[in-house]
Coordinates of C-alpha atoms in Angstrom, one line a residue:
M1 CA 11.5 -8.3 16.7
R2 CA 9.2 -5.6 15.4
K3 CA 11.2 -2.8 17.1
T4 CA 14.4 -4.3 15.8
M5 CA 13.0 -4.3 12.3
V6 CA 12.1 -0.6 12.6
D7 CA 15.4 0.4 14.3
T8 CA 17.8 -1.6 12.1
Q9 CA 16.0 -2.0 8.7
I10 CA 13.8 1.1 8.4
R11 CA 15.1 4.1 10.3
P12 CA 18.6 3.9 8.9
N13 CA 17.2 3.9 5.3
Q14 CA 15.9 7.5 5.0
V15 CA 12.7 7.0 7.0
D16 CA 12.2 9.5 9.9
D17 CA 8.4 10.0 9.8
E18 CA 7.5 9.1 13.4
I19 CA 3.8 8.7 12.5
A20 CA 4.6 6.1 9.9
L21 CA 7.2 4.3 12.2
N22 CA 4.8 4.2 15.1
A23 CA 2.0 2.8 12.9
I24 CA 4.4 0.0 11.8
L25 CA 5.4 -0.6 15.5
A26 CA 1.7 -0.9 16.4
T27 CA 0.9 -3.5 13.8
P28 CA 1.7 -7.2 14.3
R29 CA 2.8 -8.4 10.8
E30 CA 2.6 -12.0 11.9
A31 CA -1.2 -11.7 12.3
F32 CA -1.5 -11.3 8.5
I33 CA 0.7 -14.1 7.2
P34 CA 0.5 -18.0 7.3
R35 CA 1.9 -19.5 10.5
A36 CA 4.7 -21.2 8.5
L37 CA 6.1 -17.7 7.9
H38 CA 6.0 -16.3 11.4
G39 CA 9.7 -16.9 11.9
V40 CA 10.4 -14.4 9.1
A41 CA 7.6 -12.0 9.8
Y42 CA 10.0 -9.2 10.6
S43 CA 12.6 -9.8 7.8
D44 CA 12.9 -7.0 5.3
A45 CA 11.3 -9.0 2.5
N46 CA 8.0 -9.4 0.6
L47 CA 6.2 -12.4 2.1
S48 CA 4.3 -14.5 -0.4
L49 CA 0.6 -15.3 0.4
G50 CA 0.2 -17.5 -2.7
G51 CA -1.8 -16.7 -5.8
G52 CA 0.5 -13.8 -6.7
R53 CA -0.3 -11.9 -3.5
F54 CA 2.1 -10.8 -0.9
V55 CA 2.7 -8.7 2.2
M56 CA 4.9 -5.8 1.1
E57 CA 8.5 -5.4 2.2
P58 CA 8.5 -3.2 5.3
L59 CA 11.1 -0.6 4.1
V60 CA 9.1 0.0 0.8
L61 CA 5.9 0.3 2.8
A62 CA 7.5 2.8 5.2
R63 CA 8.9 4.9 2.4
L64 CA 5.6 5.0 0.6
L65 CA 3.8 6.0 3.8
Q66 CA 6.4 8.7 4.5
A67 CA 5.9 10.1 1.0
A68 CA 2.1 10.1 1.4
A69 CA 2.3 12.4 4.5
I70 CA -1.0 11.0 5.8
Q71 CA -3.0 13.2 8.2
A72 CA -5.1 12.0 11.2
E73 CA -8.4 13.0 9.5
D74 CA -7.6 11.6 6.0
I75 CA -9.8 9.2 4.2
V76 CA -7.5 6.6 2.5
L77 CA -8.1 4.2 -0.4
A78 CA -5.9 1.1 -0.2
I79 CA -5.9 -0.9 -3.4
G80 CA -5.3 -4.6 -3.2
C81 CA -5.1 -5.0 0.6
A82 CA -4.6 -8.8 0.4
T83 CA -4.9 -10.1 4.0
G84 CA -5.0 -6.6 5.4
Y85 CA -1.6 -5.8 6.8
S86 CA -1.0 -2.4 5.0
A87 CA -4.6 -1.4 5.7
A88 CA -4.0 -2.1 9.4
V89 CA -0.9 0.1 9.4
L90 CA -2.8 2.8 7.6
S91 CA -5.5 2.6 10.2
H92 CA -3.0 3.9 12.8
M93 CA -2.3 7.0 10.7
A94 CA -5.6 8.0 9.1
G95 CA -9.2 8.6 10.1
T96 CA -10.8 6.1 7.8
V97 CA -9.4 3.5 5.4
V98 CA -11.4 2.0 2.5
A99 CA -9.5 -1.2 1.4
I100 CA -10.5 -2.9 -1.8
E101 CA -10.0 -6.5 -2.9
S102 CA -11.1 -8.3 -6.0
E103 CA -11.2 -11.8 -4.4
S104 CA -14.0 -12.7 -1.9
V105 CA -11.7 -15.0 0.0
L106 CA -9.2 -12.2 0.7
V107 CA -12.0 -9.8 1.6
E108 CA -13.2 -12.2 4.2
K109 CA -9.6 -13.0 5.5
A110 CA -8.7 -9.3 5.7
T111 CA -11.9 -8.5 7.5
D112 CA -11.3 -11.3 10.0
N113 CA -7.7 -10.2 10.6
L114 CA -8.6 -6.6 11.2
S115 CA -11.5 -7.6 13.5
G116 CA -9.2 -9.8 15.5
L117 CA -7.1 -6.8 16.2
E118 CA -10.2 -4.7 17.1
I119 CA -9.5 -2.3 14.2
D120 CA -12.8 -0.7 13.3
T121 CA -11.8 2.2 11.0
V122 CA -11.1 0.0 8.0
A123 CA -13.9 -1.1 5.6
V124 CA -12.8 -3.9 3.3
M125 CA -14.8 -3.9 0.1
Q126 CA -14.9 -6.2 -2.9
N127 CA -14.3 -4.4 -6.2
E128 CA -12.2 -4.7 -9.3
L129 CA -8.9 -3.2 -8.3
K130 CA -8.4 -1.1 -11.5
K131 CA -11.7 0.7 -10.8
G132 CA -10.7 1.9 -7.3
Y133 CA -13.8 2.8 -5.3
P134 CA -15.5 5.7 -7.0
T135 CA -18.8 5.6 -5.0
Q136 CA -16.8 6.9 -1.9
A137 CA -14.4 9.2 -3.8
P138 CA -12.6 11.6 -3.5
F139 CA -9.9 10.3 -1.2
D140 CA -7.2 12.3 0.6
T141 CA -4.7 9.5 0.1
I142 CA -4.6 6.6 -2.4
F143 CA -2.2 3.7 -1.6
F144 CA -1.3 0.8 -4.0
D145 CA -0.4 -2.3 -2.1
G146 CA 1.9 -3.6 -4.9
A147 CA 3.7 -2.5 -8.0
V148 CA 1.8 -1.2 -11.1
D149 CA 2.9 -0.8 -14.7
E150 CA 1.0 2.5 -14.8
I151 CA -1.5 4.4 -12.6
P152 CA -5.0 4.0 -14.1
T153 CA -6.7 7.3 -14.9
D154 CA -9.9 6.0 -13.3
I155 CA -8.1 5.8 -10.0
A156 CA -6.1 9.0 -10.2
D157 CA -9.4 10.8 -10.9
Q158 CA -10.5 9.7 -7.4
L159 CA -7.8 11.8 -5.7
A160 CA -9.1 14.8 -3.7
E161 CA -7.7 18.3 -4.1
N162 CA -4.5 18.5 -2.2
G163 CA -4.5 14.7 -2.1
R164 CA -1.5 12.3 -2.4
L165 CA -1.3 9.0 -4.3
V166 CA 1.6 6.7 -3.7
A167 CA 2.6 3.6 -5.7
V168 CA 5.6 1.7 -7.0
V169 CA 5.5 2.1 -10.7
K170 CA 7.5 -0.4 -12.7
A171 CA 7.5 -0.4 -16.5
D172 CA 8.5 -3.7 -18.1
G173 CA 12.2 -4.3 -17.7
D174 CA 12.8 -1.0 -15.8
V175 CA 13.7 -0.4 -12.1
G176 CA 10.7 0.2 -10.0
K177 CA 10.2 3.7 -8.7
G178 CA 8.3 4.9 -5.6
V179 CA 6.1 7.6 -7.0
L180 CA 4.2 10.4 -5.3
V181 CA 1.3 12.0 -7.3
T182 CA -0.4 15.1 -5.9
R183 CA -3.4 17.1 -7.0
R184 CA -3.0 20.9 -6.9
N185 CA -5.6 23.3 -8.5
G186 CA -7.2 20.3 -10.2
K187 CA -3.9 19.2 -11.9
L188 CA -1.9 16.1 -11.1
N189 CA 1.8 16.4 -10.5
R190 CA 4.1 13.3 -10.3
R191 CA 7.5 12.9 -8.7
E192 CA 9.7 9.9 -8.3
V193 CA 10.9 9.5 -4.7
F194 CA 13.0 6.3 -4.5
N195 CA 13.9 3.0 -6.2
A196 CA 11.9 0.0 -5.1
E197 CA 11.5 -3.6 -6.3
I198 CA 8.3 -5.3 -5.3
P199 CA 6.0 -7.7 -7.2
Y200 CA 3.1 -6.4 -9.3
L201 CA -0.4 -6.3 -8.1
P202 CA -2.4 -8.9 -10.2
G203 CA -3.9 -7.2 -13.2
F204 CA -1.4 -4.3 -13.1
E205 CA 1.4 -6.0 -14.9
P206 CA 2.7 -4.7 -18.2
A207 CA 0.7 -5.8 -21.2
A208 CA 2.4 -8.7 -23.0
A209 CA 4.3 -7.6 -26.1
F210 CA 3.2 -9.1 -29.4
E211 CA 5.9 -11.3 -30.9
F212 CA 6.2 -12.3 -34.5

């Protein structure tokens, strides 16, 4: 089912990065979702975990990973790892992954899931998502595990020289865009890569407009 997902849902949709595809093939998505969802583990859909959290749609994940061009020695910051699926995929591409979560229950769940798969290159840390993880910055790659209204400056500042940041940016009422941000000579450059519709990370939604 995992191979079918990659071959029929991901490869035909402008994803040809074999490193990213192999990382997805190596990661059992069912290990990170409730048992009741195992039958749809390899559907091309966001899978709800409750409380506004979800496991990202595989095609969107694959296209973000392809845009990030992750290298084997990279140190990656994963923001909002939920139960750990995207962090697990990233572990097959990068040298080290620092995954942050704001909720202690999810920190524990993600740590247990990763440990169960004997993945020891991911450290799951509890921190406010909008702050990133400055004590271990800079990072070669920064990955947002959900849509954001805008990319916080505090997190963009944690990107290393020649680093890449990927996220789905979705302003209120607009179509979401997969965005690649790079740092060159100290300056940040931003490019829209593809359209994408995924839920917001909690705390990264558009601010509510004041109504008279």
